[in-house]
């Protein structure tokens, strides 16, 4: 599914990014009933220079619902649904702040790179009709998908810059400690996993974890000065 593909790809960049929908910012100054008005603002960034609307939130939740690993509360679970929506909005704000910072750092994505990524996605479908059907099911159109891809590519470049600048390579001791603490306790006589067979996977996992910690710290700092207001 398109929505799941985009979400999965963005999560692959570091675990932070959830972005789907039209990519349009509907600038509104009046807070109205968000349960009824898709153009109602649910979050404001930089004192209203950037906003997230109810429609964009609903599209994001729809995309997340396509992921079987994410449990989306339905409308009858009012308290749980409200908490979930707040978490999603907060993450959308963080994604936008990170994307804006990446652009400030000078990272861009040209049409050639976007076309290449789009081709990779479309090739996973047997024909154009199947691709268009998946787009419709994800409540996306081609322009929205291209914008999501652009977002992903820009943020990926920022991640690579941060990774290159930071010391994130885990030490042999850290890799071994992870194995001893996380893998060994799960082993049985019939499911023994040798350290050598998983050492590279552990190294990659710890690198991603350290990168995410650095990114989270950067976003936390940007968030604190971004004049964020959550309106749900």
PDB file of N, CA, C and O in Angstrom, residues 155-202:
ATOM      1  N   UNK A 155      15.083  14.845   4.287  1.00  0.00           N
ATOM      2  CA  UNK A 155      15.400  14.457   5.660  1.00  0.00           C
ATOM      3  C   UNK A 155      16.489  13.380   5.682  1.00  0.00           C
ATOM      4  O   UNK A 155      17.368  13.387   6.558  1.00  0.00           O
ATOM      5  N   UNK A 156      16.460  12.458   4.731  1.00  0.00           N
ATOM      6  CA  UNK A 156      17.500  11.425   4.652  1.00  0.00           C
ATOM      7  C   UNK A 156      18.882  12.056   4.543  1.00  0.00           C
ATOM      8  O   UNK A 156      19.844  11.597   5.168  1.00  0.00           O
ATOM      9  N   UNK A 157      18.993  13.097   3.733  1.00  0.00           N
ATOM     10  CA  UNK A 157      20.282  13.766   3.569  1.00  0.00           C
ATOM     11  C   UNK A 157      20.739  14.411   4.877  1.00  0.00           C
ATOM     12  O   UNK A 157      21.925  14.387   5.215  1.00  0.00           O
ATOM     13  N   UNK A 158      19.797  14.967   5.610  1.00  0.00           N
ATOM     14  CA  UNK A 158      20.126  15.583   6.896  1.00  0.00           C
ATOM     15  C   UNK A 158      20.592  14.520   7.880  1.00  0.00           C
ATOM     16  O   UNK A 158      21.552  14.726   8.634  1.00  0.00           O
ATOM     17  N   UNK A 159      19.923  13.378   7.880  1.00  0.00           N
ATOM     18  CA  UNK A 159      20.348  12.270   8.735  1.00  0.00           C
ATOM     19  C   UNK A 159      21.783  11.857   8.421  1.00  0.00           C
ATOM     20  O   UNK A 159      22.591  11.618   9.320  1.00  0.00           O
ATOM     21  N   UNK A 160      22.092  11.765   7.147  1.00  0.00           N
ATOM     22  CA  UNK A 160      23.446  11.351   6.750  1.00  0.00           C
ATOM     23  C   UNK A 160      24.490  12.361   7.209  1.00  0.00           C
ATOM     24  O   UNK A 160      25.586  11.989   7.631  1.00  0.00           O
ATOM     25  N   UNK A 161      24.157  13.642   7.132  1.00  0.00           N
ATOM     26  CA  UNK A 161      25.070  14.690   7.591  1.00  0.00           C
ATOM     27  C   UNK A 161      25.333  14.546   9.088  1.00  0.00           C
ATOM     28  O   UNK A 161      26.488  14.603   9.540  1.00  0.00           O
ATOM     29  N   UNK A 162      24.267  14.368   9.835  1.00  0.00           N
ATOM     30  CA  UNK A 162      24.408  14.230  11.285  1.00  0.00           C
ATOM     31  C   UNK A 162      25.209  12.985  11.635  1.00  0.00           C
ATOM     32  O   UNK A 162      26.090  13.003  12.498  1.00  0.00           O
ATOM     33  N   UNK A 163      24.931  11.896  10.922  1.00  0.00           N
ATOM     34  CA  UNK A 163      25.655  10.651  11.161  1.00  0.00           C
ATOM     35  C   UNK A 163      27.143  10.823  10.906  1.00  0.00           C
ATOM     36  O   UNK A 163      27.982  10.313  11.654  1.00  0.00           O
ATOM     37  N   UNK A 164      27.489  11.565   9.848  1.00  0.00           N
ATOM     38  CA  UNK A 164      28.886  11.774   9.506  1.00  0.00           C
ATOM     39  C   UNK A 164      29.593  12.658  10.531  1.00  0.00           C
ATOM     40  O   UNK A 164      30.808  12.514  10.754  1.00  0.00           O
ATOM     41  N   UNK A 165      28.842  13.552  11.158  1.00  0.00           N
ATOM     42  CA  UNK A 165      29.435  14.506  12.096  1.00  0.00           C
ATOM     43  C   UNK A 165      29.546  13.964  13.513  1.00  0.00           C
ATOM     44  O   UNK A 165      30.321  14.480  14.320  1.00  0.00           O
ATOM     45  N   UNK A 166      28.768  12.944  13.821  1.00  0.00           N
ATOM     46  CA  UNK A 166      28.720  12.430  15.188  1.00  0.00           C
ATOM     47  C   UNK A 166      29.483  11.111  15.307  1.00  0.00           C
ATOM     48  O   UNK A 166      29.640  10.372  14.335  1.00  0.00           O
ATOM     49  N   UNK A 167      29.935  10.847  16.508  1.00  0.00           N
ATOM     50  CA  UNK A 167      30.567   9.561  16.793  1.00  0.00           C
ATOM     51  C   UNK A 167      29.467   8.611  17.257  1.00  0.00           C
ATOM     52  O   UNK A 167      29.075   8.601  18.427  1.00  0.00           O
ATOM     53  N   UNK A 168      28.945   7.842  16.310  1.00  0.00           N
ATOM     54  CA  UNK A 168      27.818   6.972  16.653  1.00  0.00           C
ATOM     55  C   UNK A 168      28.170   5.490  16.544  1.00  0.00           C
ATOM     56  O   UNK A 168      27.349   4.636  16.859  1.00  0.00           O
ATOM     57  N   UNK A 169      29.375   5.190  16.085  1.00  0.00           N
ATOM     58  CA  UNK A 169      29.750   3.783  15.936  1.00  0.00           C
ATOM     59  C   UNK A 169      29.846   3.129  17.309  1.00  0.00           C
ATOM     60  O   UNK A 169      30.588   3.611  18.185  1.00  0.00           O
ATOM     61  N   UNK A 170      29.099   2.070  17.547  1.00  0.00           N
ATOM     62  CA  UNK A 170      29.174   1.394  18.848  1.00  0.00           C
ATOM     63  C   UNK A 170      30.516   0.691  19.034  1.00  0.00           C
ATOM     64  O   UNK A 170      31.125   0.240  18.064  1.00  0.00           O
ATOM     65  N   UNK A 171      30.964   0.636  20.247  1.00  0.00           N
ATOM     66  CA  UNK A 171      32.219  -0.046  20.546  1.00  0.00           C
ATOM     67  C   UNK A 171      31.988  -1.558  20.579  1.00  0.00           C
ATOM     68  O   UNK A 171      30.853  -2.016  20.751  1.00  0.00           O
ATOM     69  N   UNK A 172      33.043  -2.340  20.430  1.00  0.00           N
ATOM     70  CA  UNK A 172      32.891  -3.803  20.545  1.00  0.00           C
ATOM     71  C   UNK A 172      32.275  -4.201  21.880  1.00  0.00           C
ATOM     72  O   UNK A 172      31.501  -5.164  21.955  1.00  0.00           O
ATOM     73  N   UNK A 173      32.609  -3.436  22.921  1.00  0.00           N
ATOM     74  CA  UNK A 173      32.060  -3.741  24.247  1.00  0.00           C
ATOM     75  C   UNK A 173      30.548  -3.505  24.280  1.00  0.00           C
ATOM     76  O   UNK A 173      29.806  -4.283  24.905  1.00  0.00           O
ATOM     77  N   UNK A 174      30.092  -2.453  23.620  1.00  0.00           N
ATOM     78  CA  UNK A 174      28.659  -2.165  23.587  1.00  0.00           C
ATOM     79  C   UNK A 174      27.909  -3.234  22.799  1.00  0.00           C
ATOM     80  O   UNK A 174      26.795  -3.638  23.179  1.00  0.00           O
ATOM     81  N   UNK A 175      28.501  -3.681  21.709  1.00  0.00           N
ATOM     82  CA  UNK A 175      27.872  -4.727  20.904  1.00  0.00           C
ATOM     83  C   UNK A 175      27.759  -6.019  21.705  1.00  0.00           C
ATOM     84  O   UNK A 175      26.708  -6.679  21.712  1.00  0.00           O
ATOM     85  N   UNK A 176      28.830  -6.348  22.392  1.00  0.00           N
ATOM     86  CA  UNK A 176      28.833  -7.581  23.193  1.00  0.00           C
ATOM     87  C   UNK A 176      27.833  -7.467  24.342  1.00  0.00           C
ATOM     88  O   UNK A 176      27.110  -8.432  24.651  1.00  0.00           O
ATOM     89  N   UNK A 177      27.775  -6.310  24.979  1.00  0.00           N
ATOM     90  CA  UNK A 177      26.861  -6.124  26.096  1.00  0.00           C
ATOM     91  C   UNK A 177      25.408  -6.277  25.643  1.00  0.00           C
ATOM     92  O   UNK A 177      24.582  -6.870  26.351  1.00  0.00           O
ATOM     93  N   UNK A 178      25.090  -5.736  24.461  1.00  0.00           N
ATOM     94  CA  UNK A 178      23.734  -5.878  23.932  1.00  0.00           C
ATOM     95  C   UNK A 178      23.413  -7.356  23.721  1.00  0.00           C
ATOM     96  O   UNK A 178      22.318  -7.812  24.057  1.00  0.00           O
ATOM     97  N   UNK A 179      24.356  -8.075  23.158  1.00  0.00           N
ATOM     98  CA  UNK A 179      24.151  -9.512  22.925  1.00  0.00           C
ATOM     99  C   UNK A 179      23.902 -10.239  24.242  1.00  0.00           C
ATOM    100  O   UNK A 179      22.953 -11.028  24.361  1.00  0.00           O
ATOM    101  N   UNK A 180      24.731  -9.962  25.240  1.00  0.00           N
ATOM    102  CA  UNK A 180      24.618 -10.655  26.526  1.00  0.00           C
ATOM    103  C   UNK A 180      23.321 -10.310  27.248  1.00  0.00           C
ATOM    104  O   UNK A 180      22.715 -11.169  27.903  1.00  0.00           O
ATOM    105  N   UNK A 181      22.877  -9.054  27.109  1.00  0.00           N
ATOM    106  CA  UNK A 181      21.705  -8.607  27.864  1.00  0.00           C
ATOM    107  C   UNK A 181      20.383  -8.844  27.139  1.00  0.00           C
ATOM    108  O   UNK A 181      19.351  -9.050  27.787  1.00  0.00           O
ATOM    109  N   UNK A 182      20.410  -8.801  25.791  1.00  0.00           N
ATOM    110  CA  UNK A 182      19.171  -8.874  25.040  1.00  0.00           C
ATOM    111  C   UNK A 182      18.961 -10.199  24.302  1.00  0.00           C
ATOM    112  O   UNK A 182      17.826 -10.644  24.143  1.00  0.00           O
ATOM    113  N   UNK A 183      20.032 -10.799  23.843  1.00  0.00           N
ATOM    114  CA  UNK A 183      19.914 -12.009  23.037  1.00  0.00           C
ATOM    115  C   UNK A 183      20.047 -13.270  23.880  1.00  0.00           C
ATOM    116  O   UNK A 183      19.208 -14.179  23.806  1.00  0.00           O
ATOM    117  N   UNK A 184      21.087 -13.317  24.688  1.00  0.00           N
ATOM    118  CA  UNK A 184      21.365 -14.527  25.477  1.00  0.00           C
ATOM    119  C   UNK A 184      20.183 -14.943  26.354  1.00  0.00           C
ATOM    120  O   UNK A 184      19.831 -16.138  26.377  1.00  0.00           O
ATOM    121  N   UNK A 185      19.523 -14.031  27.084  1.00  0.00           N
ATOM    122  CA  UNK A 185      18.412 -14.468  27.949  1.00  0.00           C
ATOM    123  C   UNK A 185      17.255 -15.117  27.194  1.00  0.00           C
ATOM    124  O   UNK A 185      16.457 -15.837  27.797  1.00  0.00           O
ATOM    125  N   UNK A 186      17.149 -14.864  25.880  1.00  0.00           N
ATOM    126  CA  UNK A 186      16.051 -15.425  25.098  1.00  0.00           C
ATOM    127  C   UNK A 186      16.398 -16.785  24.487  1.00  0.00           C
ATOM    128  O   UNK A 186      15.535 -17.428  23.889  1.00  0.00           O
ATOM    129  N   UNK A 187      17.635 -17.187  24.645  1.00  0.00           N
ATOM    130  CA  UNK A 187      18.056 -18.430  24.003  1.00  0.00           C
ATOM    131  C   UNK A 187      17.656 -19.648  24.826  1.00  0.00           C
ATOM    132  O   UNK A 187      17.506 -19.591  26.047  1.00  0.00           O
ATOM    133  N   UNK A 188      17.465 -20.738  24.103  1.00  0.00           N
ATOM    134  CA  UNK A 188      17.204 -22.030  24.728  1.00  0.00           C
ATOM    135  C   UNK A 188      18.199 -23.027  24.148  1.00  0.00           C
ATOM    136  O   UNK A 188      19.001 -22.692  23.266  1.00  0.00           O
ATOM    137  N   UNK A 189      18.132 -24.224  24.614  1.00  0.00           N
ATOM    138  CA  UNK A 189      19.062 -25.246  24.126  1.00  0.00           C
ATOM    139  C   UNK A 189      18.910 -25.479  22.634  1.00  0.00           C
ATOM    140  O   UNK A 189      19.868 -25.818  21.937  1.00  0.00           O
ATOM    141  N   UNK A 190      17.702 -25.255  22.117  1.00  0.00           N
ATOM    142  CA  UNK A 190      17.452 -25.523  20.697  1.00  0.00           C
ATOM    143  C   UNK A 190      17.499 -24.265  19.836  1.00  0.00           C
ATOM    144  O   UNK A 190      17.387 -24.343  18.616  1.00  0.00           O
ATOM    145  N   UNK A 191      17.646 -23.098  20.461  1.00  0.00           N
ATOM    146  CA  UNK A 191      17.645 -21.852  19.695  1.00  0.00           C
ATOM    147  C   UNK A 191      18.850 -20.975  20.038  1.00  0.00           C
ATOM    148  O   UNK A 191      18.732 -19.763  20.178  1.00  0.00           O
ATOM    149  N   UNK A 192      19.984 -21.590  20.161  1.00  0.00           N
ATOM    150  CA  UNK A 192      21.198 -20.838  20.466  1.00  0.00           C
ATOM    151  C   UNK A 192      21.646 -20.035  19.247  1.00  0.00           C
ATOM    152  O   UNK A 192      21.710 -20.557  18.133  1.00  0.00           O
ATOM    153  N   UNK A 193      21.935 -18.759  19.456  1.00  0.00           N
ATOM    154  CA  UNK A 193      22.391 -17.876  18.394  1.00  0.00           C
ATOM    155  C   UNK A 193      23.802 -17.408  18.713  1.00  0.00           C
ATOM    156  O   UNK A 193      24.025 -16.740  19.729  1.00  0.00           O
ATOM    157  N   UNK A 194      24.735 -17.754  17.871  1.00  0.00           N
ATOM    158  CA  UNK A 194      26.129 -17.393  18.110  1.00  0.00           C
ATOM    159  C   UNK A 194      26.321 -15.894  17.956  1.00  0.00           C
ATOM    160  O   UNK A 194      25.709 -15.255  17.086  1.00  0.00           O
ATOM    161  N   UNK A 195      27.167 -15.330  18.790  1.00  0.00           N
ATOM    162  CA  UNK A 195      27.435 -13.891  18.755  1.00  0.00           C
ATOM    163  C   UNK A 195      27.886 -13.448  17.369  1.00  0.00           C
ATOM    164  O   UNK A 195      27.448 -12.413  16.858  1.00  0.00           O
ATOM    165  N   UNK A 196      28.736 -14.228  16.740  1.00  0.00           N
ATOM    166  CA  UNK A 196      29.300 -13.856  15.439  1.00  0.00           C
ATOM    167  C   UNK A 196      28.230 -13.714  14.357  1.00  0.00           C
ATOM    168  O   UNK A 196      28.394 -12.947  13.412  1.00  0.00           O
ATOM    169  N   UNK A 197      27.149 -14.449  14.486  1.00  0.00           N
ATOM    170  CA  UNK A 197      26.117 -14.421  13.442  1.00  0.00           C
ATOM    171  C   UNK A 197      25.214 -13.190  13.525  1.00  0.00           C
ATOM    172  O   UNK A 197      24.537 -12.858  12.555  1.00  0.00           O
ATOM    173  N   UNK A 198      25.203 -12.537  14.678  1.00  0.00           N
ATOM    174  CA  UNK A 198      24.318 -11.376  14.847  1.00  0.00           C
ATOM    175  C   UNK A 198      25.068 -10.089  15.176  1.00  0.00           C
ATOM    176  O   UNK A 198      24.445  -9.031  15.327  1.00  0.00           O
ATOM    177  N   UNK A 199      26.376 -10.162  15.276  1.00  0.00           N
ATOM    178  CA  UNK A 199      27.160  -8.985  15.676  1.00  0.00           C
ATOM    179  C   UNK A 199      26.941  -7.805  14.735  1.00  0.00           C
ATOM    180  O   UNK A 199      26.775  -6.659  15.184  1.00  0.00           O
ATOM    181  N   UNK A 200      26.919  -8.055  13.426  1.00  0.00           N
ATOM    182  CA  UNK A 200      26.725  -6.964  12.467  1.00  0.00           C
ATOM    183  C   UNK A 200      25.327  -6.361  12.591  1.00  0.00           C
ATOM    184  O   UNK A 200      25.158  -5.133  12.463  1.00  0.00           O
ATOM    185  N   UNK A 201      24.342  -7.204  12.817  1.00  0.00           N
ATOM    186  CA  UNK A 201      22.977  -6.693  12.984  1.00  0.00           C
ATOM    187  C   UNK A 201      22.861  -5.852  14.244  1.00  0.00           C
ATOM    188  O   UNK A 201      22.190  -4.810  14.250  1.00  0.00           O
ATOM    189  N   UNK A 202      23.502  -6.287  15.310  1.00  0.00           N
ATOM    190  CA  UNK A 202      23.493  -5.515  16.558  1.00  0.00           C
ATOM    191  C   UNK A 202      24.183  -4.180  16.339  1.00  0.00           C
ATOM    192  O   UNK A 202      23.710  -3.135  16.799  1.00  0.00           O
TER     193      UNK A 202
END
